[in-house]
Short mmCIF file of C-alpha atoms and ligand atoms in Angstrom, two decimals:
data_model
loop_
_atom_site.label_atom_id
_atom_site.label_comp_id
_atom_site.label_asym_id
_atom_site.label_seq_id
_atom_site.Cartn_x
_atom_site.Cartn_y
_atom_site.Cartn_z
CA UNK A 109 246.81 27.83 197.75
CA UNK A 110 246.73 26.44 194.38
CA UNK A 111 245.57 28.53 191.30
CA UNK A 112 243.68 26.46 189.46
CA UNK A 113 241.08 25.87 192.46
CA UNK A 114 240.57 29.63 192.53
CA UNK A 115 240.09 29.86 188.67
CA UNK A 116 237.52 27.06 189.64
CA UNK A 117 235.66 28.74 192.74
CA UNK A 118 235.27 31.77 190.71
CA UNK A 119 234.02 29.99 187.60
CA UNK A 120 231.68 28.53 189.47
CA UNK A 121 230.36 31.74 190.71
CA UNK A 122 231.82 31.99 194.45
CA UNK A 123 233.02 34.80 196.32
CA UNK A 124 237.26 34.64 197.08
CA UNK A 125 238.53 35.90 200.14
CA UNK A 126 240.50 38.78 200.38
CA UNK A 127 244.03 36.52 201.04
CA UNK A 128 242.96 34.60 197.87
CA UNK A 129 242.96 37.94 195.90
CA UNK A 130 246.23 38.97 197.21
CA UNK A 131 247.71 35.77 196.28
CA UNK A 132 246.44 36.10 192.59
CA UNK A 133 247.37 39.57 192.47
CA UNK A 134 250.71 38.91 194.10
CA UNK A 135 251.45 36.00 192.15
CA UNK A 136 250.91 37.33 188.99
CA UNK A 137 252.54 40.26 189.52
CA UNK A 138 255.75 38.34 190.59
CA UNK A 139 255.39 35.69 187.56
CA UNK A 140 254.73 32.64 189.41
CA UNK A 141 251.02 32.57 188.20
CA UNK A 142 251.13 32.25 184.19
CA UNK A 143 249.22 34.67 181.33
CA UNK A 144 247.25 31.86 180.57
CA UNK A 145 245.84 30.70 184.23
CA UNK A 146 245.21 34.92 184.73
CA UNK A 147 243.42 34.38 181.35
CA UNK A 148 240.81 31.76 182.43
CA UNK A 149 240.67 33.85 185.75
CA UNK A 150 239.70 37.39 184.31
CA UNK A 151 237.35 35.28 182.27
CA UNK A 152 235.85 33.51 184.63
CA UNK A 153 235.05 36.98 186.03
CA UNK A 154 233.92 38.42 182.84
CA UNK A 155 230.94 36.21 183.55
CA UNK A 156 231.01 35.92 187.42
CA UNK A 157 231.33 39.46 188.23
CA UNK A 158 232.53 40.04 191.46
CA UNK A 159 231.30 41.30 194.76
CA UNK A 160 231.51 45.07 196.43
CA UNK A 161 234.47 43.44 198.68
CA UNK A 162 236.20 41.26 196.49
CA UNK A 163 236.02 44.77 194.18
CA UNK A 164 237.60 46.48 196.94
CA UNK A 165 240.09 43.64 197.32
CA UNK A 166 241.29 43.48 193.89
CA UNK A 167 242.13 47.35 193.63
CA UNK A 168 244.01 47.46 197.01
CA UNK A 169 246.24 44.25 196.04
CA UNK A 170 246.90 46.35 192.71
CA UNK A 171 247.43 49.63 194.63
CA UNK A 172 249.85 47.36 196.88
CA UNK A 173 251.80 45.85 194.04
CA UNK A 174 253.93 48.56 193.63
CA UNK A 175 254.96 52.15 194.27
CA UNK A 176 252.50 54.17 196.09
CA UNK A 177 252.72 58.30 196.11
CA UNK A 178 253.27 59.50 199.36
CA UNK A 179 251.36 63.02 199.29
CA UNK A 180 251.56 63.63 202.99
CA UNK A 181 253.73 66.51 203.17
CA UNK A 182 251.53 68.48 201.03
CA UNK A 183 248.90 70.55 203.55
CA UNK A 184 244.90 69.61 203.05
CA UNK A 185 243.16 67.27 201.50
CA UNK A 186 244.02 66.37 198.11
CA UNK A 187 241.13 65.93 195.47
CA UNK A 188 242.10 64.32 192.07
CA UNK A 189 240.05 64.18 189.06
CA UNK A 190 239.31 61.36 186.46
CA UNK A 191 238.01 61.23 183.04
CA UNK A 192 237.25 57.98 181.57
CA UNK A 193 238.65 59.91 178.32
CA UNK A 194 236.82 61.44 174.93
CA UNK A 195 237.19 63.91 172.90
CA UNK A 196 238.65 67.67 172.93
CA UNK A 197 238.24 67.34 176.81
CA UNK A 198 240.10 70.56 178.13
CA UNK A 199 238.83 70.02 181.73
CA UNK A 200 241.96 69.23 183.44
CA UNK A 201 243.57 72.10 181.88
CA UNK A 202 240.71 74.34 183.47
CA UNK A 203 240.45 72.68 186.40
CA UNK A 204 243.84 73.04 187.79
CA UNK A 205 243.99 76.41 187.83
CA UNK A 206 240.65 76.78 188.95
CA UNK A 207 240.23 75.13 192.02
CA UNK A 208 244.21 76.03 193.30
CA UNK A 209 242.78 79.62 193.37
CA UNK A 210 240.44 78.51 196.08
CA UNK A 211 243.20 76.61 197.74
CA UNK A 212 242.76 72.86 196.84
CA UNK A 213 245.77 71.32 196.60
CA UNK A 214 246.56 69.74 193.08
CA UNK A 215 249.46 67.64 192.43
CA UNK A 216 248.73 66.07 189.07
CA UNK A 217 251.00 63.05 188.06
CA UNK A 218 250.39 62.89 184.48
CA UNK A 219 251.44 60.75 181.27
CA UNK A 220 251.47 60.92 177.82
CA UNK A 221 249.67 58.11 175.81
CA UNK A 222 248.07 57.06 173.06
CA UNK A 223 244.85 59.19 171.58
CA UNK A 224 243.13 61.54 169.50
CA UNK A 225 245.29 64.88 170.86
CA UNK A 226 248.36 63.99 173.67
CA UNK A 227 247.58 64.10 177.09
CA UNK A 228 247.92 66.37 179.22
CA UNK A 229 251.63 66.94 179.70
CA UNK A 230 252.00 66.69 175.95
CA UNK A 231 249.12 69.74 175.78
CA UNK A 232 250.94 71.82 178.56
CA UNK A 233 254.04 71.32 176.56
CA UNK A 234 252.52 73.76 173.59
CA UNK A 235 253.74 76.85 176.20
CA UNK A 236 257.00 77.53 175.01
CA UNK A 237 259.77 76.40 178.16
CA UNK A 238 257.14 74.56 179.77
CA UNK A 239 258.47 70.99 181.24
CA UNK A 240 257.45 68.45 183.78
CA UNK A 241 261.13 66.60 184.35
CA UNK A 242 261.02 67.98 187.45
CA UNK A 243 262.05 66.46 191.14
CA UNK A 244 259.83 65.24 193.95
CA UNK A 245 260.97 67.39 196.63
CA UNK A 246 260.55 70.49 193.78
CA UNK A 247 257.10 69.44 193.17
CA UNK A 248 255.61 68.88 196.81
CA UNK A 249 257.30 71.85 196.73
CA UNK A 250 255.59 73.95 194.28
CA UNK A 251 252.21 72.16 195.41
CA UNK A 252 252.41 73.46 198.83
CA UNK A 253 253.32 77.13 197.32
CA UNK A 254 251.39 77.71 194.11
CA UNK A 255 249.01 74.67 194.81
CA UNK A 256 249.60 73.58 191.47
CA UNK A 257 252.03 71.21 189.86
CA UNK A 258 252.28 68.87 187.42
CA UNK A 259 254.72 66.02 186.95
CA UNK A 260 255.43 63.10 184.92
CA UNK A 261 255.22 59.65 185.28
CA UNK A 262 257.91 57.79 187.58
CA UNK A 263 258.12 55.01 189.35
CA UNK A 264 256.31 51.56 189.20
CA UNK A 265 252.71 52.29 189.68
CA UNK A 266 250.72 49.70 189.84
CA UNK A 267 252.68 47.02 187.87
CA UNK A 268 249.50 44.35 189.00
CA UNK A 269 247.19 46.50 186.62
CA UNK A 270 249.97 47.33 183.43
CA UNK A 271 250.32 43.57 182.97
CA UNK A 272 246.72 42.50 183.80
CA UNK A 273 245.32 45.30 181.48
CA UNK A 274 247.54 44.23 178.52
CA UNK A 275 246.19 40.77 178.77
CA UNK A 276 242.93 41.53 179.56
CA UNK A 277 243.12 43.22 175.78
CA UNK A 278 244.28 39.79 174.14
CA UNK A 279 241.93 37.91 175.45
CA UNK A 280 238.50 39.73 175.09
CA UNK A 281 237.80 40.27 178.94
CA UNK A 282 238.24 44.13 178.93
CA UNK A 283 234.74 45.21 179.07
CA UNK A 284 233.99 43.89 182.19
CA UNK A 285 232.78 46.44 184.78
CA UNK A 286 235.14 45.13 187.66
CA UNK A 287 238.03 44.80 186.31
CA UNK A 288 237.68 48.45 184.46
CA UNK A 289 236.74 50.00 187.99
CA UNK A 290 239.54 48.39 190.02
CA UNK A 291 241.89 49.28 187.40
CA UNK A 292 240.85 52.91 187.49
CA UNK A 293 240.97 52.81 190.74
CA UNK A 294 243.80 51.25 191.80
CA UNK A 295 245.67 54.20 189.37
CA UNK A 296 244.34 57.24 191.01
CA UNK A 297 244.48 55.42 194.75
CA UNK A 298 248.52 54.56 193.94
CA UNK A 299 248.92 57.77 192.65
CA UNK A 300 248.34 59.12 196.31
CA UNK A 301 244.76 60.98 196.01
CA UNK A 302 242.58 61.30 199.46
CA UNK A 303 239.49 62.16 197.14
CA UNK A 304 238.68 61.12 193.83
CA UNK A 305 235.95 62.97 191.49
CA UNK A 306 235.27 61.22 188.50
CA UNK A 307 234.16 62.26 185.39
CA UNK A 308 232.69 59.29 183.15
CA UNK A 309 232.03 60.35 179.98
CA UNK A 310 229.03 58.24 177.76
CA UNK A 311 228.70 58.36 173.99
CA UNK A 312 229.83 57.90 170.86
CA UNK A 313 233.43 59.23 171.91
CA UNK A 314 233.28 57.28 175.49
CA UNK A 315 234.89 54.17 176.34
CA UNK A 316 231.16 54.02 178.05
CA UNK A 317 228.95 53.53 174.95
CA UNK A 318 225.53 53.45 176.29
CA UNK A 319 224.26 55.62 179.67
CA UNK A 320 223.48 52.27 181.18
CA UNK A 321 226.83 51.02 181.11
CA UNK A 322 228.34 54.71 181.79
CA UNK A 323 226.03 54.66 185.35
CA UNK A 324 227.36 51.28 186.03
CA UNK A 325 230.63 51.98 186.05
CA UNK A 326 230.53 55.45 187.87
CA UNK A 327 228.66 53.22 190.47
CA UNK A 328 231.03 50.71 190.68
CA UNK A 329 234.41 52.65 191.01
CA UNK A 330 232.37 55.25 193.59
CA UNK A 331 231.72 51.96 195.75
CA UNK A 332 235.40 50.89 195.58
CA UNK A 333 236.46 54.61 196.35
CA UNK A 334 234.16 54.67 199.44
CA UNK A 335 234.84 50.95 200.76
CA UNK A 336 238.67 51.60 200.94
CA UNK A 337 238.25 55.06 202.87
CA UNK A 338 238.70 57.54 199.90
CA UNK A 339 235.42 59.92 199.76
CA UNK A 340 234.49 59.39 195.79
CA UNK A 341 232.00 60.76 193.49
CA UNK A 342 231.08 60.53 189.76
CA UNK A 343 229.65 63.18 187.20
CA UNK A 344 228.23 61.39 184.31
CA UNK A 345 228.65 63.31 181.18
CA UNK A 346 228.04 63.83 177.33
CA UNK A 347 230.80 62.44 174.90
CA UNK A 348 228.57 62.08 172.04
CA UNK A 349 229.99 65.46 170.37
CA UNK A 350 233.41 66.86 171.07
CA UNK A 351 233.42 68.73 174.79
CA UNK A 352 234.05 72.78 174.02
CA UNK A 353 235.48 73.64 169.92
CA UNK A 354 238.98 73.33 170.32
CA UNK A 355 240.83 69.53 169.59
CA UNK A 356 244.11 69.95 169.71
CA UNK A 357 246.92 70.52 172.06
CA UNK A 358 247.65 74.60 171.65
CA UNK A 359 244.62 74.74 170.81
CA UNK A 360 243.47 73.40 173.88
CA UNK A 361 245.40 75.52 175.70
CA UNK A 362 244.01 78.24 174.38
CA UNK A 363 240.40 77.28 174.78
CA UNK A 364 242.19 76.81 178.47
CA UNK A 365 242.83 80.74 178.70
CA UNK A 366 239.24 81.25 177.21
CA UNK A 367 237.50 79.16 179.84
CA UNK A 368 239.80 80.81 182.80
CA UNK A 369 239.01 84.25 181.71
CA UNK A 370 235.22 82.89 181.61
CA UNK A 371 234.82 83.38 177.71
CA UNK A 372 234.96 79.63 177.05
CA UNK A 373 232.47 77.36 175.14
CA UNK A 374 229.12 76.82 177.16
CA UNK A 375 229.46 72.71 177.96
CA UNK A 376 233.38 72.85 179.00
CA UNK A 377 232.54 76.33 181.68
CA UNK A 378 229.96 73.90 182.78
CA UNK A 379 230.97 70.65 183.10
CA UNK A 380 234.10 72.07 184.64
CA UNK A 381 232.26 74.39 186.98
CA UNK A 382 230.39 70.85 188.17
CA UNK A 383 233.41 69.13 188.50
CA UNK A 384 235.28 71.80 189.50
CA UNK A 385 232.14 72.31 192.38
CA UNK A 386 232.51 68.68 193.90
CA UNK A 387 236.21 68.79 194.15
CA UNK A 388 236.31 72.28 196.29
CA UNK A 389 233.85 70.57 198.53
CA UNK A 390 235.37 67.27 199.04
CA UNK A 391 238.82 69.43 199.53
CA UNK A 392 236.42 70.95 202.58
CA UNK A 393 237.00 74.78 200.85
CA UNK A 394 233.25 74.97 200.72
CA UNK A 395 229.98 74.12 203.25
CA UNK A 396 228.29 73.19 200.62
CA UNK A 397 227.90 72.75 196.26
CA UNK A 398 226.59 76.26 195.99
CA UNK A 399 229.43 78.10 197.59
CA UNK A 400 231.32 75.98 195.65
CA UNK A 401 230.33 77.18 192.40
CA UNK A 402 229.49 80.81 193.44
CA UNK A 403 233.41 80.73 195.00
CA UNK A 404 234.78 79.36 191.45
CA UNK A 405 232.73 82.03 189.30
CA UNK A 406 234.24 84.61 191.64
CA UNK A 407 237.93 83.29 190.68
CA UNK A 408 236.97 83.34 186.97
CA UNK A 409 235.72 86.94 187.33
CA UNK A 410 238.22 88.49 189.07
CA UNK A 411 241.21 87.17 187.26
CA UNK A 412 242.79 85.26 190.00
CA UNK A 413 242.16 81.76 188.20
CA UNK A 414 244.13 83.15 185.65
CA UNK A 415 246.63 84.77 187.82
CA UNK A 416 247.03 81.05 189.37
CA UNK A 417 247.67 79.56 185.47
CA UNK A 418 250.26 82.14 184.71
CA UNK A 419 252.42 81.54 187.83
CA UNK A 420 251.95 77.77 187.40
CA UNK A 421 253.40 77.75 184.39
CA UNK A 422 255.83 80.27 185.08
CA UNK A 423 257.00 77.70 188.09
CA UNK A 424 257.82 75.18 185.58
CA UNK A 425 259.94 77.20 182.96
CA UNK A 426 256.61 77.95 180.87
CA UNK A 427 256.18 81.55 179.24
CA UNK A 428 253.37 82.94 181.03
CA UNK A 429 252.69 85.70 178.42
CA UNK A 430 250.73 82.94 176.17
CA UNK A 431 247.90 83.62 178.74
CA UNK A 432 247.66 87.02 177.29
CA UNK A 433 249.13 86.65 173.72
CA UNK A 434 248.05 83.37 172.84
CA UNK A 435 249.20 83.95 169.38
CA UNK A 436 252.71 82.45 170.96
CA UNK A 437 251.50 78.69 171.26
CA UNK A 438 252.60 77.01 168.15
CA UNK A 439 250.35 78.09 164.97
CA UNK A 440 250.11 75.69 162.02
CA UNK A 441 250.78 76.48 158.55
CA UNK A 442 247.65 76.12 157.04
CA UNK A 443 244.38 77.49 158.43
CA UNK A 444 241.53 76.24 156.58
CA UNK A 445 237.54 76.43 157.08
CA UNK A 446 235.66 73.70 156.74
CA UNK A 447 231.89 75.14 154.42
CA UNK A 448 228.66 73.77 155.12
CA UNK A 449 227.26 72.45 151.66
CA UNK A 450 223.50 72.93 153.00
CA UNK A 451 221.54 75.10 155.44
CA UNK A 452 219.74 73.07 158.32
CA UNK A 453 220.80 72.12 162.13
CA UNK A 454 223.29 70.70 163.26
CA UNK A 455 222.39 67.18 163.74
CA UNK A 456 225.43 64.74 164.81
CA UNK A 457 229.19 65.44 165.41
CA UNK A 458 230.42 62.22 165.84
CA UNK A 459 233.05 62.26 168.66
CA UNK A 460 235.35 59.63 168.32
CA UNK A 461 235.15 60.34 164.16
CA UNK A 462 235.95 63.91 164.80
CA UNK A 463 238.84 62.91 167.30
CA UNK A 464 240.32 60.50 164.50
CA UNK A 465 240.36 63.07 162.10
CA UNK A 466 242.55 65.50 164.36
CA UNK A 467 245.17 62.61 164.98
CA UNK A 468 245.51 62.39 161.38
CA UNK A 469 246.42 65.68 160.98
CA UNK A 470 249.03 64.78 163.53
CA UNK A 471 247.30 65.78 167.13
CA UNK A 472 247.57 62.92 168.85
CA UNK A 473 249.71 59.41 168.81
CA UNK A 474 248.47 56.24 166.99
CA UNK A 475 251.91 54.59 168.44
CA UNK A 476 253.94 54.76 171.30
CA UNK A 477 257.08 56.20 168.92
CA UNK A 478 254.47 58.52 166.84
CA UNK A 479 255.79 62.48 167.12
CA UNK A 480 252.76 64.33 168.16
CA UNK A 481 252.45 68.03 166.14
CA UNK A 482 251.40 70.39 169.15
CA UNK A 483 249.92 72.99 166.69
CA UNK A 484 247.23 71.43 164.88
CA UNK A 485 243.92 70.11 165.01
CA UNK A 486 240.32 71.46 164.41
CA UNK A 487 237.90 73.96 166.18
CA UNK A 488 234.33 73.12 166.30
CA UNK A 489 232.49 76.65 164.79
CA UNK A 490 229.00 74.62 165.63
CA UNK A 491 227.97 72.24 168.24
CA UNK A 492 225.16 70.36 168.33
CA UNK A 493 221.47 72.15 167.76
CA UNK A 494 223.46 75.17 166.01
CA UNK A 495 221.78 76.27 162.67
CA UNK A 496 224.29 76.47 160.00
CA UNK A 497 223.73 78.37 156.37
CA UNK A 498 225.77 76.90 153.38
CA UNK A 499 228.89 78.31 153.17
CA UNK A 500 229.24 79.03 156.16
CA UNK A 501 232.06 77.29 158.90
CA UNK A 502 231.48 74.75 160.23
CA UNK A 503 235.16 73.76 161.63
CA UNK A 504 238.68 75.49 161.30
CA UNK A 505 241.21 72.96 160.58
CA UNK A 506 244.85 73.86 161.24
CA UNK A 507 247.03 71.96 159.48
CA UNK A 508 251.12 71.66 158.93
CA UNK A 509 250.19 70.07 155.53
CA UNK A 510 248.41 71.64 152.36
CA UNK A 511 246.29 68.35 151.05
CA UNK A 512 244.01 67.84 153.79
CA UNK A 513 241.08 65.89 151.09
CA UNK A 514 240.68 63.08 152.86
CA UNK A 515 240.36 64.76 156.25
CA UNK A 516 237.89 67.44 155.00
CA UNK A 517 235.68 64.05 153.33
CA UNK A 518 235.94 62.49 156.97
CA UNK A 519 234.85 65.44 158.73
CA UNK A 520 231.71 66.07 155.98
CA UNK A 521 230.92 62.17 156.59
CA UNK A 522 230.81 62.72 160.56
CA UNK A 523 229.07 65.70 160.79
CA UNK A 524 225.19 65.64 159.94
CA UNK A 525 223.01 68.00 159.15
CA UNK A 526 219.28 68.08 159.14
CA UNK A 527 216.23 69.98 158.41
CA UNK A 528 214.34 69.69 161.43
CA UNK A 529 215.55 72.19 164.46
CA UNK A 530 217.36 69.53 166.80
CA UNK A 531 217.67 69.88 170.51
CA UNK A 532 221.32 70.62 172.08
CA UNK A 533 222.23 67.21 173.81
CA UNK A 534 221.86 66.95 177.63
CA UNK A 535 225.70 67.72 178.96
CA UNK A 536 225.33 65.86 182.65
CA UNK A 537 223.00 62.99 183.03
CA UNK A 538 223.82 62.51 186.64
CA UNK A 539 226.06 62.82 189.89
CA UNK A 540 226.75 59.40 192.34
CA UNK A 541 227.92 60.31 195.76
CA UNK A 542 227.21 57.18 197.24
N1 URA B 751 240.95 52.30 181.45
C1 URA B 751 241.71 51.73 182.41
O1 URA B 751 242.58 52.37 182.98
N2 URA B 751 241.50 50.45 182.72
C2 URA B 751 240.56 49.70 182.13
O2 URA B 751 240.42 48.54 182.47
C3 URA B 751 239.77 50.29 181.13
C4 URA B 751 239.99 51.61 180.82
CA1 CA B 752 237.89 71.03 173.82
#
């Protein structure tokens, strides 16, 4: 097999066979297939497309490129969650806890990154003790007993898709929708899941800019899921505001506690109680989406959710009393409101704005080497449709630095207001479950 006659079937708009995939994948991979023949490839793709099975192809010989997770010595089915990333998006935090009280297995392999607050590790890590550098054996471990555990990232996962991904970025051939859902894909798949429930957000704050493109790709990574034998489904949801107040990693935790205790903001109970729905019943808890739900407000309600978060982090060296004293997360030095200069509604929050302004403040990484400050950020005081009066609050901002000018400007810049009563945005737009 010869590269250049597969850059050259593809440009010409044929289907490849799956052995020709695995040799591009497996080439490239092992350095025998150059940047700049993958470069005319992905491409030649970028305007080919590709079919459902050369799709299904592609994310396998990236799953099978490296390391795969062997879950199999953790009991039932286990269910992992994807967001396609935004804003203040506390779900995981919530979601954890949440559906382990019903049982569902949940061994989370998480990382840190680059973004507008750390991920989810780095978030966890505002709990005083709490750490992740933990062994396998100790996590299947704790899985199987709390069913709840969360570990960092080891191994080579997925090599195929770390070097494809960074070229993909140099050469303008990221926004295709195949190579986006195979690379998802292949992530979650290698990472040992049996179900996958996706969340893809669409907005201003999405990677998904328009609901068009947002549908597309839930449809297209819910194929894959399905044609390789994992049961997938997607939720498509609102990023065009922040999801919930808080941005910020304690502050995330708390609006964690908040959501567990069922006192959180009205989008994250929801879109987590959706989520949070679909994974119970792909984990087979539930006979159907209702008992789902009804089973997960009964967990909020009678504590045990948070009964589940407490002995989770407890497990991993975490002080569990932040769950009832959340005053011992990390505070910032400076709590300041942010005033409304007019009355009117609230008409626009813009999400990825908002999310830039709490990474200046020092919430999230703009490098790899950037130290992320775990106590600050901002809390949304109004959402979207909320009437405001001048002078009243329209964010907190909790800073470890007194001259916050240019951050207040930014946030008064992203944040409209209007006359006219404005409707709440929708918070789902959909579900795909096949
Ligand atoms: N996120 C990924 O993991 N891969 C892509 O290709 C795009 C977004
Ligand atoms: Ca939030």
């Amino acid at each position: 097999m010869r590269m250049v006659d597969l850059i050259e079937k593809k440009r010409d708009g044929h289907e490849l066979t799956t052995e020709e995939i695995q040799f591009i994948i497996k080439g490239y991979t092992e350095g025998t297939i150059p940047d700049y023949q993958m470069s005319a490839f992905t491409m030649a793709v970028f305007f080919q497309g590709m079919t459902e099975r050369e799709r299904a192809d592609l994310t396998m010989a990236m799953v099978e490129s490296g390391d795969q997770i062997d879950l199999s010595a953790i009991e039932g089915i286990k269910v992992d969650k994807h967001s396609t990333g935004g804003v203040g998006d506390t779900t995981t935090l919530v979601l954890g806890p949440l559906v382990a009280s019903l049982g569902v297995p949940v061994a989370k392999m998480s990382g840190r990154g680059l973004g507008h607050t750390g991920g989810t590790i780095d978030k966890l890590e505002a709990v005083p003790g709490f750490h992740v550098e933990i062994e396998n054996d100790e996590f299947i471990r704790l899985v199987n007993e709390n069913k709840l555990a969360v570990i960092g990232q080891s191994g080579n996962l997925t090599p195929a898709d770390k070097k494809l991904y960074a070229l993909r970025d140099v050469t303008a051939t990221v926004n295709s929708i195949p190579l986006i859902a195979s690379s998802i894909m292949s992530k979650k798949i290698a990472a040992g899941a049996n179900a996958i429930v996706l969340d893809v957000k669409t907005g201003a704050g999405a990677f998904m800019k328009t609901l068009e493109e947002a549908k597309e790709l839930a449809q297209a990574m819910v194929n894959i899921g399905n044609n390789v034998g994992r049961k997938t489904m997607a939720v498509i949801s609102d990023m065009s505001q922040p999801l919930g107040y808080a941005i910020g990693n304690a502050l995330e935790v708390k609006e964690a506690i908040d959501t567990l205790s069922g006192k959180g903001p009205k989008d994250l109970t929801e879109l987590c109680l959706t989520l949070g729905s679909h994974m119970v019943y792909l984990a087979e808890k539930a006979d159907s989406l209702e008992e789902a739900r009804q089973k997960l407000q009964q967990v909020i309600e009678d504590g045990s959710a948070l009964e589940t978060f407490k002995k989770f982090l407890q497990a991993q060296g975490g002080d569990p009393s932040v769950v009832d004293h959340p005053e011992r997360l990390p505070q910032a030095k400076y709590v300041v409101e942010l005033e409304a200069k007019e009355d009117g509604y609230v008409s626009e929050i813009v999400a990825d704005e908002i999310g830039t302004a709490a990474m200046l403040l020092g919430a999230g990484r703009a490098t790899k080497e950037s130290q992320i400050d775990l106590a600050v950020g901002l809390v949304l005081r109004k959402k979207i449709g909320d009437y405001v009066q001048k002078g009243e609050s329209l964010v907190t901002i909790h800073s470890n630095f007194e001259d916050i000018e240019q951050i207040k400007q930014k946030l008064y810049n992203n944040i409209r207001i209007s006359k006219e009563k404005v409707e709440a945005p929708t918070l789902i737009y959909g579900e795909i479950t096949e």
